[in-house]
Short mmCIF file of C-alpha atoms and ligand atoms in Angstrom, two decimals:
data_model
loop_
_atom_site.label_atom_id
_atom_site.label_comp_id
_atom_site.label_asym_id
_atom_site.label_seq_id
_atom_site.Cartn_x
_atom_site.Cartn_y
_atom_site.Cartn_z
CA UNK Z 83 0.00 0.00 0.00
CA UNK Z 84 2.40 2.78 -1.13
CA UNK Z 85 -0.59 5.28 -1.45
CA UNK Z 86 -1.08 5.29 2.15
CA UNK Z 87 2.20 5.55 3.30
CA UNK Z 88 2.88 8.70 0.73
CA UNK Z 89 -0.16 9.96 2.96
CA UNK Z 90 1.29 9.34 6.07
CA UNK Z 91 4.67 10.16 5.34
CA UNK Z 92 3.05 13.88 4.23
CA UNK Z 93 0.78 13.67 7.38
CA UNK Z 94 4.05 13.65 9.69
CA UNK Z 95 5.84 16.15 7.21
CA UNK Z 96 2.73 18.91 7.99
CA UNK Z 97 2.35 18.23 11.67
CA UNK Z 98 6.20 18.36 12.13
CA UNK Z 99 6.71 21.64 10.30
CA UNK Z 100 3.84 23.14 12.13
CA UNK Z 101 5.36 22.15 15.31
CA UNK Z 102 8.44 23.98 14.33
CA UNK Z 103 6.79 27.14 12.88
CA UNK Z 104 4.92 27.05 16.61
CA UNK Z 105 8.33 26.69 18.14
CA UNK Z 106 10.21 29.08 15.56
CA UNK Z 107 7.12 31.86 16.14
CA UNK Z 108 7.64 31.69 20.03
CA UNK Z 109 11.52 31.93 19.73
CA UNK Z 110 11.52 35.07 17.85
CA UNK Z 111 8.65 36.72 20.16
CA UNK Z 112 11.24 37.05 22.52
CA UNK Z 113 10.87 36.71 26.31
CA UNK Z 114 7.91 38.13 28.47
CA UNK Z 115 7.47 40.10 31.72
CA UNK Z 116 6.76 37.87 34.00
CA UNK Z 117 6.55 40.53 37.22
CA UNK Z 118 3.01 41.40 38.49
CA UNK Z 119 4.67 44.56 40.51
CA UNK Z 120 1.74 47.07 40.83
CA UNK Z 121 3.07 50.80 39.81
CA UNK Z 122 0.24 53.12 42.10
CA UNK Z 123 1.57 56.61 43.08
CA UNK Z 124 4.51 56.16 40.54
CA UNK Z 125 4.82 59.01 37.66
CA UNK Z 126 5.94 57.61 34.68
CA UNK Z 127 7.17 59.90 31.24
CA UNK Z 128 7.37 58.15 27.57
CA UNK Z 129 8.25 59.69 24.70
CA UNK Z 130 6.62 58.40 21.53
CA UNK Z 131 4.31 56.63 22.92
CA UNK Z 132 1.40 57.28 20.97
CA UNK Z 133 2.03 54.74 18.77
CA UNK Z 134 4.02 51.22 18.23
CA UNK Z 135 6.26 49.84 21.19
CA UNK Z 136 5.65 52.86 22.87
CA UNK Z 137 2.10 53.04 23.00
CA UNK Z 138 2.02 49.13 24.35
CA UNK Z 139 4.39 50.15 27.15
CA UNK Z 140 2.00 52.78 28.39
CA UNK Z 141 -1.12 50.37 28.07
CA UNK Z 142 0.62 48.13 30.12
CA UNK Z 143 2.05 50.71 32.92
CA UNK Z 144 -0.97 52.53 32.99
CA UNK Z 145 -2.74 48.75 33.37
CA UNK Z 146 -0.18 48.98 36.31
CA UNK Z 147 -1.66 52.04 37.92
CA UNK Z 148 1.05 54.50 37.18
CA UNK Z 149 0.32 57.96 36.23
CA UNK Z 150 1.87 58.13 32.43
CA UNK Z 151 3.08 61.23 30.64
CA UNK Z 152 2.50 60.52 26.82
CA UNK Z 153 5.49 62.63 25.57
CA UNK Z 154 4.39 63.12 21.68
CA UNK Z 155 4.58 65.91 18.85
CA UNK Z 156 1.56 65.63 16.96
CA UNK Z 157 -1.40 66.84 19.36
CA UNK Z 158 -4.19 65.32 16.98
CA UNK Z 159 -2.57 61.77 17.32
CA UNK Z 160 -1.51 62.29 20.73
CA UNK Z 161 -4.60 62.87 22.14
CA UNK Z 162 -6.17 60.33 20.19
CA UNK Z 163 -3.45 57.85 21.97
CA UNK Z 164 -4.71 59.30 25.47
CA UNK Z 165 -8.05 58.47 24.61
CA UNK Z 166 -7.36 54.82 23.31
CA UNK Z 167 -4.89 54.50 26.21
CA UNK Z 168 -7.49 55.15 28.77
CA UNK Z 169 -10.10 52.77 27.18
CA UNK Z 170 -7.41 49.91 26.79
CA UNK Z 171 -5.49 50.03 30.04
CA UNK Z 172 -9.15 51.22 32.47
CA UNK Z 173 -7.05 53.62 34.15
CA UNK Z 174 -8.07 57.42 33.60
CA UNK Z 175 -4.29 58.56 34.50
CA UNK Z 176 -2.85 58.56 31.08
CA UNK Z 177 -2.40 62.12 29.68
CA UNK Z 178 -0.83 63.67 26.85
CA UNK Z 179 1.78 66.30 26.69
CA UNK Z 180 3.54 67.69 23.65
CA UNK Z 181 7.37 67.20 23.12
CA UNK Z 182 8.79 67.77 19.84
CA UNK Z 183 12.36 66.24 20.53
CA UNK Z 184 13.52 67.72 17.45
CA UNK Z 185 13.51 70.94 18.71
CA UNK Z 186 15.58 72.32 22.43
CA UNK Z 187 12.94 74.80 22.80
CA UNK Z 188 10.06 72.03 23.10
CA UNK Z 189 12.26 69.87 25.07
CA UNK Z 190 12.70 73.33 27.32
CA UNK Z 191 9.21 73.83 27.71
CA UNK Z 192 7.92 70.41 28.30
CA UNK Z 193 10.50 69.88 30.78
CA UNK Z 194 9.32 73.03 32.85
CA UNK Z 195 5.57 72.40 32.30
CA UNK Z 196 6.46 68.91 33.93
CA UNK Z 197 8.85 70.42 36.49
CA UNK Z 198 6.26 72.80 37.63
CA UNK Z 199 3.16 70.09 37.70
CA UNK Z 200 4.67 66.97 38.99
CA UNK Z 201 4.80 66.17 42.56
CA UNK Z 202 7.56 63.54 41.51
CA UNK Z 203 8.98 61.41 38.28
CA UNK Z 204 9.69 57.98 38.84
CA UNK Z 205 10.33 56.45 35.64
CA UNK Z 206 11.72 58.30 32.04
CA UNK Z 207 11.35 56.08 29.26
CA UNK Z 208 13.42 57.75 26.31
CA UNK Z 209 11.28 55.68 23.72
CA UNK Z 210 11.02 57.53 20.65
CA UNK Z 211 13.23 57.12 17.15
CA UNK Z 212 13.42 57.96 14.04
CA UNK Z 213 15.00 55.72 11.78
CA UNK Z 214 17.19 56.12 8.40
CA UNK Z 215 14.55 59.43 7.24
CA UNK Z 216 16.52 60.99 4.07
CA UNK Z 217 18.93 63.82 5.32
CA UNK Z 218 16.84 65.72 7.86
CA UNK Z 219 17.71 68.82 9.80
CA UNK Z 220 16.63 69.42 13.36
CA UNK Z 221 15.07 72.86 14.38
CA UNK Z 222 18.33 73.54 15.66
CA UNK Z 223 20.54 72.48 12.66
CA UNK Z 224 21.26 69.02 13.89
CA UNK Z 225 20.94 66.26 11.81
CA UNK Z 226 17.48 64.57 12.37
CA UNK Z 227 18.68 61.12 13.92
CA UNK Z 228 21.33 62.04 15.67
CA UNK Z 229 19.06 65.07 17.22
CA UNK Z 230 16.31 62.85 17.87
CA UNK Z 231 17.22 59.82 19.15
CA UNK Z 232 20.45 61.32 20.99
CA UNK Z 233 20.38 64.81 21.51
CA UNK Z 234 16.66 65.55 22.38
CA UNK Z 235 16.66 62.48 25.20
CA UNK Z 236 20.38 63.41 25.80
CA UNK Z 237 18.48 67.42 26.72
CA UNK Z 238 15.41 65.83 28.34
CA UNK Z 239 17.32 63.62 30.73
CA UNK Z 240 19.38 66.38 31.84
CA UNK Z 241 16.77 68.59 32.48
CA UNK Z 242 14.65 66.13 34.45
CA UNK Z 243 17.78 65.11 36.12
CA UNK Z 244 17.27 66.76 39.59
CA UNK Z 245 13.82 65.98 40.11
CA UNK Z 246 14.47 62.38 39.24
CA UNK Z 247 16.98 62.44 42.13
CA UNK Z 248 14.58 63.42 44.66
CA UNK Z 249 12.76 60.42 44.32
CA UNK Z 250 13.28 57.27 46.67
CA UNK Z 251 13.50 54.41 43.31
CA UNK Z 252 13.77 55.75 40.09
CA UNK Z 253 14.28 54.18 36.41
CA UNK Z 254 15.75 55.92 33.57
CA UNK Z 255 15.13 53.49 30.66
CA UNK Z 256 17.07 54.19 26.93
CA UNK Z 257 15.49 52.60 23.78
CA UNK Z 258 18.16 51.53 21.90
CA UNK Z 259 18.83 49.08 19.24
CA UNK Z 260 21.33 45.62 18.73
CA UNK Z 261 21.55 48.44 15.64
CA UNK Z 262 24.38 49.85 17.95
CA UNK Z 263 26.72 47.02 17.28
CA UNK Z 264 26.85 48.10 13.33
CA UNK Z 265 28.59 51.17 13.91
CA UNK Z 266 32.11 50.85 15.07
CA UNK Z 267 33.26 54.35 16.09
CA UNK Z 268 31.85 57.82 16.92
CA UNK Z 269 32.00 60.34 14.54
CA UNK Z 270 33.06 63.23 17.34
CA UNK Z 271 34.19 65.24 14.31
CA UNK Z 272 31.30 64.93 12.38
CA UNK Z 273 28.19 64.15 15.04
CA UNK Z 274 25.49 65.66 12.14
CA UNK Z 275 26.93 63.82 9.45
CA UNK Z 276 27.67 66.18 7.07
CA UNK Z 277 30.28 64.85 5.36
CA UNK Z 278 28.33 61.27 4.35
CA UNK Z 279 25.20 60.50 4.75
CA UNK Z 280 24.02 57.17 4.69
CA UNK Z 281 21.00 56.58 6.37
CA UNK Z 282 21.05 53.53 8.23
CA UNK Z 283 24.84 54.21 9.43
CA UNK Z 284 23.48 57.05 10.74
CA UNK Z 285 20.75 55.67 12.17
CA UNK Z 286 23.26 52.78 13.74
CA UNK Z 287 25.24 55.80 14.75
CA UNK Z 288 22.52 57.12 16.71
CA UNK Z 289 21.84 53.98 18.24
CA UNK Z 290 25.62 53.99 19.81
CA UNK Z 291 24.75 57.50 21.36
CA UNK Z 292 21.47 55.83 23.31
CA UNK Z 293 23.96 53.05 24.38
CA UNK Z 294 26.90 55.30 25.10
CA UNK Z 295 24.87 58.01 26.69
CA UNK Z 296 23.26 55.14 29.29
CA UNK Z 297 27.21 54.09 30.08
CA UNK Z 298 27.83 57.82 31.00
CA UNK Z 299 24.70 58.40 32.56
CA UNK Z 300 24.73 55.51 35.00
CA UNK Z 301 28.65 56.53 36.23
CA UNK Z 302 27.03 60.01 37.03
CA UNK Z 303 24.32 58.01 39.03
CA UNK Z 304 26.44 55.75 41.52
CA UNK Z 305 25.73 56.60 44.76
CA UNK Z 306 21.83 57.50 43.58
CA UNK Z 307 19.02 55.94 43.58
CA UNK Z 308 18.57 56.14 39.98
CA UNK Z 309 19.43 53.88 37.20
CA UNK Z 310 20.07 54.00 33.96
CA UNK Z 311 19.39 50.86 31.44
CA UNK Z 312 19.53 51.07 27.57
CA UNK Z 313 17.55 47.68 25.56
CA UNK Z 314 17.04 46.30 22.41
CA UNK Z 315 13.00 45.83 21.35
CA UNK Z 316 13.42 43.71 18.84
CA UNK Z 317 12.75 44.16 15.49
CA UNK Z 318 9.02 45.12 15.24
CA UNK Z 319 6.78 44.48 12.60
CA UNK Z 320 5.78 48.70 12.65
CA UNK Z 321 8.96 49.50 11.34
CA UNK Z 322 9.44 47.40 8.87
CA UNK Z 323 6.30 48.18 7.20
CA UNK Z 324 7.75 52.27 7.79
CA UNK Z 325 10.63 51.98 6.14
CA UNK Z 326 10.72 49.00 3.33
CA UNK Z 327 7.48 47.90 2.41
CA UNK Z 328 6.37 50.95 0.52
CA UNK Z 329 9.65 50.12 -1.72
CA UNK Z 330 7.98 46.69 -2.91
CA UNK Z 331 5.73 45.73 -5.51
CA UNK Z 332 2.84 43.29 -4.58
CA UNK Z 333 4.60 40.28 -5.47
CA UNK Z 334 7.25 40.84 -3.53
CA UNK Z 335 5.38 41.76 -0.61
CA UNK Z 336 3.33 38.47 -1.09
CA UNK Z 337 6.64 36.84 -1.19
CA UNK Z 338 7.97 38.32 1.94
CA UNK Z 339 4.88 38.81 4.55
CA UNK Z 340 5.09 35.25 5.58
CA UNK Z 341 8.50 35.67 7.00
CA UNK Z 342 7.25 38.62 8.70
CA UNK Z 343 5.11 37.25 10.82
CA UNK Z 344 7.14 34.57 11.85
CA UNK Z 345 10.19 36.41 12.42
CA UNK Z 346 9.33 40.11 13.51
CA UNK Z 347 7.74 40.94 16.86
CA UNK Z 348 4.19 42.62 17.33
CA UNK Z 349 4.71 46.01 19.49
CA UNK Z 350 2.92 44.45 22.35
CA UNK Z 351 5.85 41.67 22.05
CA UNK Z 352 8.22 44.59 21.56
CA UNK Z 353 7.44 46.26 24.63
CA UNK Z 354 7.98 43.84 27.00
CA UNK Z 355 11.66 44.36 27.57
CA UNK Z 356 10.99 47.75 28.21
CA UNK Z 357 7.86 46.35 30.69
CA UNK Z 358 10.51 44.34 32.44
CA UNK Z 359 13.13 47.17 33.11
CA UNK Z 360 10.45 49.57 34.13
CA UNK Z 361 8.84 46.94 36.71
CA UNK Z 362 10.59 43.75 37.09
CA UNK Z 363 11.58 44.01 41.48
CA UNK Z 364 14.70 42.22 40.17
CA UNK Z 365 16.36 45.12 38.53
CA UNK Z 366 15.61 47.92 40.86
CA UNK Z 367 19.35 48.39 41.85
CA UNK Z 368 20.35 47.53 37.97
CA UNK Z 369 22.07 50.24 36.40
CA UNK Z 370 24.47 50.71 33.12
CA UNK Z 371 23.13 47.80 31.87
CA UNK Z 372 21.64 46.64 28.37
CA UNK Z 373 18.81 44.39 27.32
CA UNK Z 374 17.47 42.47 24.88
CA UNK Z 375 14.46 39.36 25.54
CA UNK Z 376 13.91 40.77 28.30
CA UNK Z 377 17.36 40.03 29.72
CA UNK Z 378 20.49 41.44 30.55
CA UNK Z 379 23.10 40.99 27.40
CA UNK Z 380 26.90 41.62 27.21
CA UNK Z 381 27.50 44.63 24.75
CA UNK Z 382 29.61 43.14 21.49
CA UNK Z 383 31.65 45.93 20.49
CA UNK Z 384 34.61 47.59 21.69
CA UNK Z 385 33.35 50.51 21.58
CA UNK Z 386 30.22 50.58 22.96
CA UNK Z 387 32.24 49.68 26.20
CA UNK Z 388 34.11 52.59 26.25
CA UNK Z 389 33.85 54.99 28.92
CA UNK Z 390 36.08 57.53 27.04
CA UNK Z 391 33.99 57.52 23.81
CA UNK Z 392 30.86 57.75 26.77
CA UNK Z 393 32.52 60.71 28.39
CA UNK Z 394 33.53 62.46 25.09
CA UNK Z 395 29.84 62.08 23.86
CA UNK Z 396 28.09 63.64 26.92
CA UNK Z 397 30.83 66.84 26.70
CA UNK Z 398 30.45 67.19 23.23
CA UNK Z 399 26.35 66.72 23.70
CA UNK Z 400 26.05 69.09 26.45
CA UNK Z 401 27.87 71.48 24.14
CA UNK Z 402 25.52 70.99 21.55
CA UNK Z 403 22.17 71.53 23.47
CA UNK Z 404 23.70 74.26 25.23
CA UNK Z 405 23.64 72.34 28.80
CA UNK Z 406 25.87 73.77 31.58
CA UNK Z 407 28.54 71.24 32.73
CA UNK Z 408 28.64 70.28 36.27
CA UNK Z 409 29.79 66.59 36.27
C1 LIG P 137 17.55 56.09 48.50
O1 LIG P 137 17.31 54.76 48.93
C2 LIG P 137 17.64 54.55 50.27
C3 LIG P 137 17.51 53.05 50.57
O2 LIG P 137 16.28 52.57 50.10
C4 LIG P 137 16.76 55.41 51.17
O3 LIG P 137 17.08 55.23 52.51
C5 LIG P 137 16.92 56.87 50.75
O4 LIG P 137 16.03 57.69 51.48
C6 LIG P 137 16.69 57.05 49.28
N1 LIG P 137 16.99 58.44 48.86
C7 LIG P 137 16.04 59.27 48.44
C8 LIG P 137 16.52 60.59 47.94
O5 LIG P 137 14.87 59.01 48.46
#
């Protein structure tokens, strides 16, 4: 009876193969937060987070019953993400205030506005990104990635800085990317890329700033009782469809959505490594650290370890924003 043992043989083929798409799918979700630690009375800022990664992470802190600070530029959608926030999460504390991080002045303002209204800050998440945009300027000149993902959150921190240090636990948390590992040196002679522009480099380049900035940061905390982590999200199915899928014919994209969904996170997968360094009671005395699956990783790269190219950055970034130095 060959017939039914083609048939079988094609049976086990299926069932095996959808066992290991199961398996495969889990793997690349990454890990998940498993810490039930309830955030009431906590104030919690995100920037970006009226959509993608970010927008999950406030769901889920608001879910948690912290206040959250929806840091965003465009009012319309921002307040639309307050709205959706509320209904999703049941908690009424979820509010929207503008921050354009691509310009000082809003970074200025927001940070008084929150200076002057807050009782207390307990958690920053520095969430937002922009990612390989064609040669963009800042408000201020910079160039748009670098400004950004760097210099805006490099200003923000900063400003917040003081008021974060009053506070009895505190989490600073950087949204990176394993991008970082991609770009082997920092261009201190050319931070807005003006002599090249290519715009993933640059957008790898930024990446090393969030990671070198947390390294900095954290050596200015010891002896606080703030910490500083950077992470890695993941690579999210929202960005993808951003930045290459409007490149591809139909065929193509046919062709290539499959391996989307199995490989690429959803945001509410995304977020959880951000979840667990805001939450998890493990990492409360954490600092200088980075992430990835929702655990600690060892950087790869020489330079992302270096606390020169760290210190260099934050001089030559507090130069930039115009930030007085008082290490
Ligand atoms: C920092 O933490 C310690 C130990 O938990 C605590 O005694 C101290 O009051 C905290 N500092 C601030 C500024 O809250």
């Amino acid at each position: 009876m060959v017939g039914a043992r083609v048939k079988w043989s094609i049976g086990v083929g299926v069932a095996v193969a959808g066992v290991a798409l199961i398996f495969l799918r889990r793997h690349f979700a990454g890990g998940f937060c498993h810490s039930n630690a309830m955030l009431t009375g906590k104030t919690v800022i995100i920037t970006g987070a009226n959509t993608g990664i970010g927008k999950e992470t406030a769901i889920e802190l608001a879910k948690r019953k912290a206040k959250v600070i929806l840091a965003c530029r465009d009012p319309e959608r921002g307040r639309e993400a307050e709205k959706d926030i509320r209904v999703k999460s049941g908690s009424e504390d979820v509010v929207y205030r503008h921050l354009d991080l691509a310009s000082l002045s809003s970074v200025r303002e927001f940070s008084k506005s929150v200076l002057q209204e807050e009782a207390h800050i307990d958690i920053l998440i520095n969430n937002a990104g922009i990612m390989a945009c064609p040669q963009w300027r800042t408000e201020d000149g910079f160039e748009m990635q670098f400004g950004v993902n760097h210099l805006g959150h490099f200003l923000l921190t900063n400003l917040l800085l003081n008021k974060l240090k009053e506070s009895p636990s505190v989490r600073i948390i950087n949204v990176a990317s394993l991008g970082y590992k991609y770009c082997k040196e920092v261009k201190f002679h050319d931070l807005n890329s003006e002599k090249d522009y290519e715009p993933y480099a640059v957008y790898y380049h930024s990446k090393l700033a969030n990671v070198l900035f947390t390294r900095e940061l954290a050596r200015r905390l010891v002896g606080t009782n703030v910490t500083a982590n950077s992470l890695h999200p993941g690579v999210i199915r929202t960005e993808l469809g951003r930045h290459f899928m409007p490149n591809m014919n139909w065929f193509r994209k046919m062709l290539v959505y499959p391996f989307i969904l199995l490989i690429f996170k959803t945001p509410y997968q995304g977020a959880q490594t951000t979840i667990c360094c805001a939450v998890s009671e493990e990492l409360e005395r954490v600092s200088g650290k980075y992430f990835a699956d929702c655990q600690e990783k060892e950087l790869e790269t020489e330079i992302s370890q270096s606390d020169e190219a760290a210190k260099q950055l934050w001089t030559l970034s507090a130069k930039m924003v115009g930030l007085e130095e008082n290490s």
